[in-house]
PDB file of C-alpha atoms in Angstrom:
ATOM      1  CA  UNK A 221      85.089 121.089  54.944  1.00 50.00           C
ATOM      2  CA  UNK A 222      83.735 117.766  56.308  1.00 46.00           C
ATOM      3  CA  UNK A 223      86.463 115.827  54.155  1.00 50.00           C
ATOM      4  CA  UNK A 224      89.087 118.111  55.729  1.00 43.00           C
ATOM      5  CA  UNK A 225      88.007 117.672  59.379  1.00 41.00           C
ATOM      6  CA  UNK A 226      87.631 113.527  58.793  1.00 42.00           C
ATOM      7  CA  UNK A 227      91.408 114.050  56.975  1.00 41.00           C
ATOM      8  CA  UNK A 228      92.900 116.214  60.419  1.00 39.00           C
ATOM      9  CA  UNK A 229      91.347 113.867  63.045  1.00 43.00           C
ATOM     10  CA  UNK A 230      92.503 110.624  61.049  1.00 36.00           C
ATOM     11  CA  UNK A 231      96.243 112.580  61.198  1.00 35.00           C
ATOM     12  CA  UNK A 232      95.632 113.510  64.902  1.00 40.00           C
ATOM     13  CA  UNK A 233      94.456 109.749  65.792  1.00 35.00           C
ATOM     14  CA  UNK A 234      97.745 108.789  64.133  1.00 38.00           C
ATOM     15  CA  UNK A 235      99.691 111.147  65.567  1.00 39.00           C
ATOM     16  CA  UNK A 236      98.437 109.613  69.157  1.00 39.00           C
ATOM     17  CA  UNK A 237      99.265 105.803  68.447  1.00 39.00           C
ATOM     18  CA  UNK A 238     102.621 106.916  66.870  1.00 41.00           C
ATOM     19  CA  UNK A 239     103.672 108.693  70.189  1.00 40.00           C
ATOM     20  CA  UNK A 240     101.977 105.615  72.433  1.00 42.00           C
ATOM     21  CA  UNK A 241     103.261 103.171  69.938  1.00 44.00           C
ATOM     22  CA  UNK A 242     104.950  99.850  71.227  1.00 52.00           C
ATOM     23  CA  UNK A 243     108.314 100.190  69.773  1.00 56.00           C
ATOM     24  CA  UNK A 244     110.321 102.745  69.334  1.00 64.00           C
ATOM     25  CA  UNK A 245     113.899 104.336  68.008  1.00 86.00           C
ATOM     26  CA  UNK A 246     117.175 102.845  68.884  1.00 95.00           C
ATOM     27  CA  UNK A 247     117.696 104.058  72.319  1.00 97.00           C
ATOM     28  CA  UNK A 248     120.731 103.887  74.914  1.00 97.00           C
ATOM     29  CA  UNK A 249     119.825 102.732  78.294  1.00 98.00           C
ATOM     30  CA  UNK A 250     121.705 102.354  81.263  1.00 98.00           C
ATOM     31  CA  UNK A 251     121.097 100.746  84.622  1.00 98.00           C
ATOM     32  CA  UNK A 252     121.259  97.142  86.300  1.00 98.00           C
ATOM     33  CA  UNK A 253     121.380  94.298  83.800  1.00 98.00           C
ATOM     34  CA  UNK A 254     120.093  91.180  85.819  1.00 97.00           C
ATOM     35  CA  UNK A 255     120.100  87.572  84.797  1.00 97.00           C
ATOM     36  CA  UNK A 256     118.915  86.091  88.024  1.00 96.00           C
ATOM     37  CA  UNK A 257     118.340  82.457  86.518  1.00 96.00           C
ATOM     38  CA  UNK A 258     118.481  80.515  83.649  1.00 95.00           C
ATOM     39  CA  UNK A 259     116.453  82.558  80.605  1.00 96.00           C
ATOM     40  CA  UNK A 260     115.476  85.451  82.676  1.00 97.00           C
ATOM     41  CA  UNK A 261     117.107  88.720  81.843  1.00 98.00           C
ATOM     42  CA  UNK A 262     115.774  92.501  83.062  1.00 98.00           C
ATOM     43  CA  UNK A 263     117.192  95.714  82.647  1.00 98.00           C
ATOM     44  CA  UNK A 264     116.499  98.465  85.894  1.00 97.00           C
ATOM     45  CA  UNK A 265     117.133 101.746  84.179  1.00 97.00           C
ATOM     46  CA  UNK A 266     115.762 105.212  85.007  1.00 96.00           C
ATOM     47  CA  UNK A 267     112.777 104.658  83.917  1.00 95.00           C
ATOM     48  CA  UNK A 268     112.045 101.109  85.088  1.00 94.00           C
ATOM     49  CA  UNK A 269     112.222  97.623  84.605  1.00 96.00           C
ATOM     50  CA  UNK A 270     112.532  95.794  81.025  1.00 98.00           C
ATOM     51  CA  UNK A 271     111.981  92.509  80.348  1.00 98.00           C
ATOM     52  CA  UNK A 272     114.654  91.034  78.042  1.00 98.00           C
ATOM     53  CA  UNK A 273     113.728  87.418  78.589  1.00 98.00           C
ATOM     54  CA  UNK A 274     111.713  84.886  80.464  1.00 97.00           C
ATOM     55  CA  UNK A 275     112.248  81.489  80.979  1.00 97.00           C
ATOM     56  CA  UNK A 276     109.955  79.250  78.898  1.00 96.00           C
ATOM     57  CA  UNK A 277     108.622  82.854  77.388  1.00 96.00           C
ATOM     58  CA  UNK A 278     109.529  85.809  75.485  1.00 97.00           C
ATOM     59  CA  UNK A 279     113.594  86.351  74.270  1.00 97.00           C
ATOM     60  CA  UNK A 280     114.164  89.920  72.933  1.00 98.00           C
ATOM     61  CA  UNK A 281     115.948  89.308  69.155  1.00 98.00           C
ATOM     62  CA  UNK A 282     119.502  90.004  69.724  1.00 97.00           C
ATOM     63  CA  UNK A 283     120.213  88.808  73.064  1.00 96.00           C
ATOM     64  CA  UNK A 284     122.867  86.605  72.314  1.00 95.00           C
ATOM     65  CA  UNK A 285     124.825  90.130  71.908  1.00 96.00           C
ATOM     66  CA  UNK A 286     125.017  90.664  75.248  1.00 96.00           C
ATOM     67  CA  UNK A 287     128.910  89.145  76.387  1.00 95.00           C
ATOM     68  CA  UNK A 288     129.682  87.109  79.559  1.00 95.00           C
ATOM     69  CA  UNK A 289     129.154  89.580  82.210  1.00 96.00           C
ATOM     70  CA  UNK A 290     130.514  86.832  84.975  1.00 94.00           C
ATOM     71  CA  UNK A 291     134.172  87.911  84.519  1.00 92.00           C
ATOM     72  CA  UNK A 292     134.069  91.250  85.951  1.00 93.00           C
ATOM     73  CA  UNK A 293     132.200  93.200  87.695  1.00 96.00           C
ATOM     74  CA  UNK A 294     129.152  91.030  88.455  1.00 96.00           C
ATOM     75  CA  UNK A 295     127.481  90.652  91.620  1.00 96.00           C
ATOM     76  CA  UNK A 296     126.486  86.352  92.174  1.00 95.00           C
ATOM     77  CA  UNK A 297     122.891  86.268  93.481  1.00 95.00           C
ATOM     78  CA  UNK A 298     122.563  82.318  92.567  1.00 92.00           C
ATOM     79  CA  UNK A 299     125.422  80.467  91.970  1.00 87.00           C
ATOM     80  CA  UNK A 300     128.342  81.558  89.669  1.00 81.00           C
ATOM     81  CA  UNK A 301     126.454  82.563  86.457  1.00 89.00           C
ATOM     82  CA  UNK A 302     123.736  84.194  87.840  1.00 96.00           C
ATOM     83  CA  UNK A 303     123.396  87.808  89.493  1.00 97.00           C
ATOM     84  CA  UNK A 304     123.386  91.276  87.918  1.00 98.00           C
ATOM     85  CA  UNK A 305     125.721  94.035  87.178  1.00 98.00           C
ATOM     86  CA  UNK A 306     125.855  97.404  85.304  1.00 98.00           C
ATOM     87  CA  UNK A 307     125.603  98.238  81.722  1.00 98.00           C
ATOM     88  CA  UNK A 308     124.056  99.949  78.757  1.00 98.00           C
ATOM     89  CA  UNK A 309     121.884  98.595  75.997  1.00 98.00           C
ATOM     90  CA  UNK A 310     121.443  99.920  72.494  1.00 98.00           C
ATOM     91  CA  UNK A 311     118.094  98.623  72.133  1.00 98.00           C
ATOM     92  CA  UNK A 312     114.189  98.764  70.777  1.00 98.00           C
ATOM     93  CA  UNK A 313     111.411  98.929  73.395  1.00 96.00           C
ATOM     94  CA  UNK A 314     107.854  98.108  73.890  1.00 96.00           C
ATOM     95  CA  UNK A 315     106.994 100.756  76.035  1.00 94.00           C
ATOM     96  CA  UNK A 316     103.222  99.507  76.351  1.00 95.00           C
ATOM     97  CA  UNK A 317     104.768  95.960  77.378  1.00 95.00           C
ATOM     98  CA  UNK A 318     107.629  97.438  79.651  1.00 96.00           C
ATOM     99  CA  UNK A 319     109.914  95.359  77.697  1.00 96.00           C
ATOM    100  CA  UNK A 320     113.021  95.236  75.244  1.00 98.00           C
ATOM    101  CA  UNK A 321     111.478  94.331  71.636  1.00 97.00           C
ATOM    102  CA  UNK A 322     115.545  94.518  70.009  1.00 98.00           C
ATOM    103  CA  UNK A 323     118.793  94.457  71.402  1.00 98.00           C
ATOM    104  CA  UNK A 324     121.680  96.223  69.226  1.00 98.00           C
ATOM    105  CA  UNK A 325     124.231  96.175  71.158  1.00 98.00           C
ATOM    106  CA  UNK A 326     125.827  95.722  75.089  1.00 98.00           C
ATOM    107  CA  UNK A 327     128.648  97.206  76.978  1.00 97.00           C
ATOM    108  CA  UNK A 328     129.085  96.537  80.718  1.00 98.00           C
ATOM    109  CA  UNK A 329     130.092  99.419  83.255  1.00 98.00           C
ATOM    110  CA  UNK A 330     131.988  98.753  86.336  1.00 98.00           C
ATOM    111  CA  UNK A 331     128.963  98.142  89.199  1.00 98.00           C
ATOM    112  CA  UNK A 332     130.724 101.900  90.953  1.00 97.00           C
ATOM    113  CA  UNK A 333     128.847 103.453  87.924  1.00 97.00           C
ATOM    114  CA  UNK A 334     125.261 102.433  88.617  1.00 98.00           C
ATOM    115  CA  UNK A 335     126.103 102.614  92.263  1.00 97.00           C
ATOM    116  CA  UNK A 336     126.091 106.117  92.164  1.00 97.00           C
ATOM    117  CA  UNK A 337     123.205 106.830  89.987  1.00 97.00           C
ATOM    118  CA  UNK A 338     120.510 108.154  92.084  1.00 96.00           C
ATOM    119  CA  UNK A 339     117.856 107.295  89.587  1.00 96.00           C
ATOM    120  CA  UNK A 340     118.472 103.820  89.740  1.00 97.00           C
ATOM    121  CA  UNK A 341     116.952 101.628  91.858  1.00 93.00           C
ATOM    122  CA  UNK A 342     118.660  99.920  94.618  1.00 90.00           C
ATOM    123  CA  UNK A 343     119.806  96.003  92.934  1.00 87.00           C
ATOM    124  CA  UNK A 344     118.081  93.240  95.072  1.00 68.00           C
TER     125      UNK A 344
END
């Protein structure tokens, strides 16, 4: 009986870090992609903010997948490169860390799209 109620709280202790854990499923997310200066990338979804990148710092694997948003569509915050538009990610996160641990894949939106999304917050 002892055994058995060691074996369930082991499973239920597991259970708990699984559904806290720091990375999760492939998910698609959908907000503001900003890339403000040189390095630094965050994505503004729903949910929040993810870091993709810092200068000097952390640079989720994969971010080399995300195109040249500057063609189209992109709103220039510091000069031409730099600013953010509207997207969605196929990516890992580190939901302990608020940040993107993989990205999969990136398709931009046209900036109407994330304009009218309530949830999202306002771009600065």
């Amino acid at each position: 009986m002892v055994r058995a109620m060691a074996a369930l709280s082991l499973l239920a202790v597991m259970a708990a870090l699984g559904a806290a854990g720091t990375a999760g499923a492939r998910e698609r997310r959908c907000g503001w992609i900003h890339n403000p200066t040189p390095a630094n990338w965050w994505l503004f979804d729903g949910e929040g903010e993810w870091t993709i990148g810092t200068q000097g710092g952390y640079q989720a694997p994969g971010l080399a997948l995300i195109p040249d948003l500057t063609q189209s569509e992109w709103v220039v915050t510091n000069r031409p490169a730099y600013g953010y538009g509207c997207g969605c990610a196929e990516v890992d996160v580190d939901r302990r860390n608020g940040r993107v641990s993989r990205i999969h894949g990136f398709s931009q939106r046209p900036l109407a799209v994330c304009r009218a999304d309530a949830a999202l917050p306002k771009p600065d």
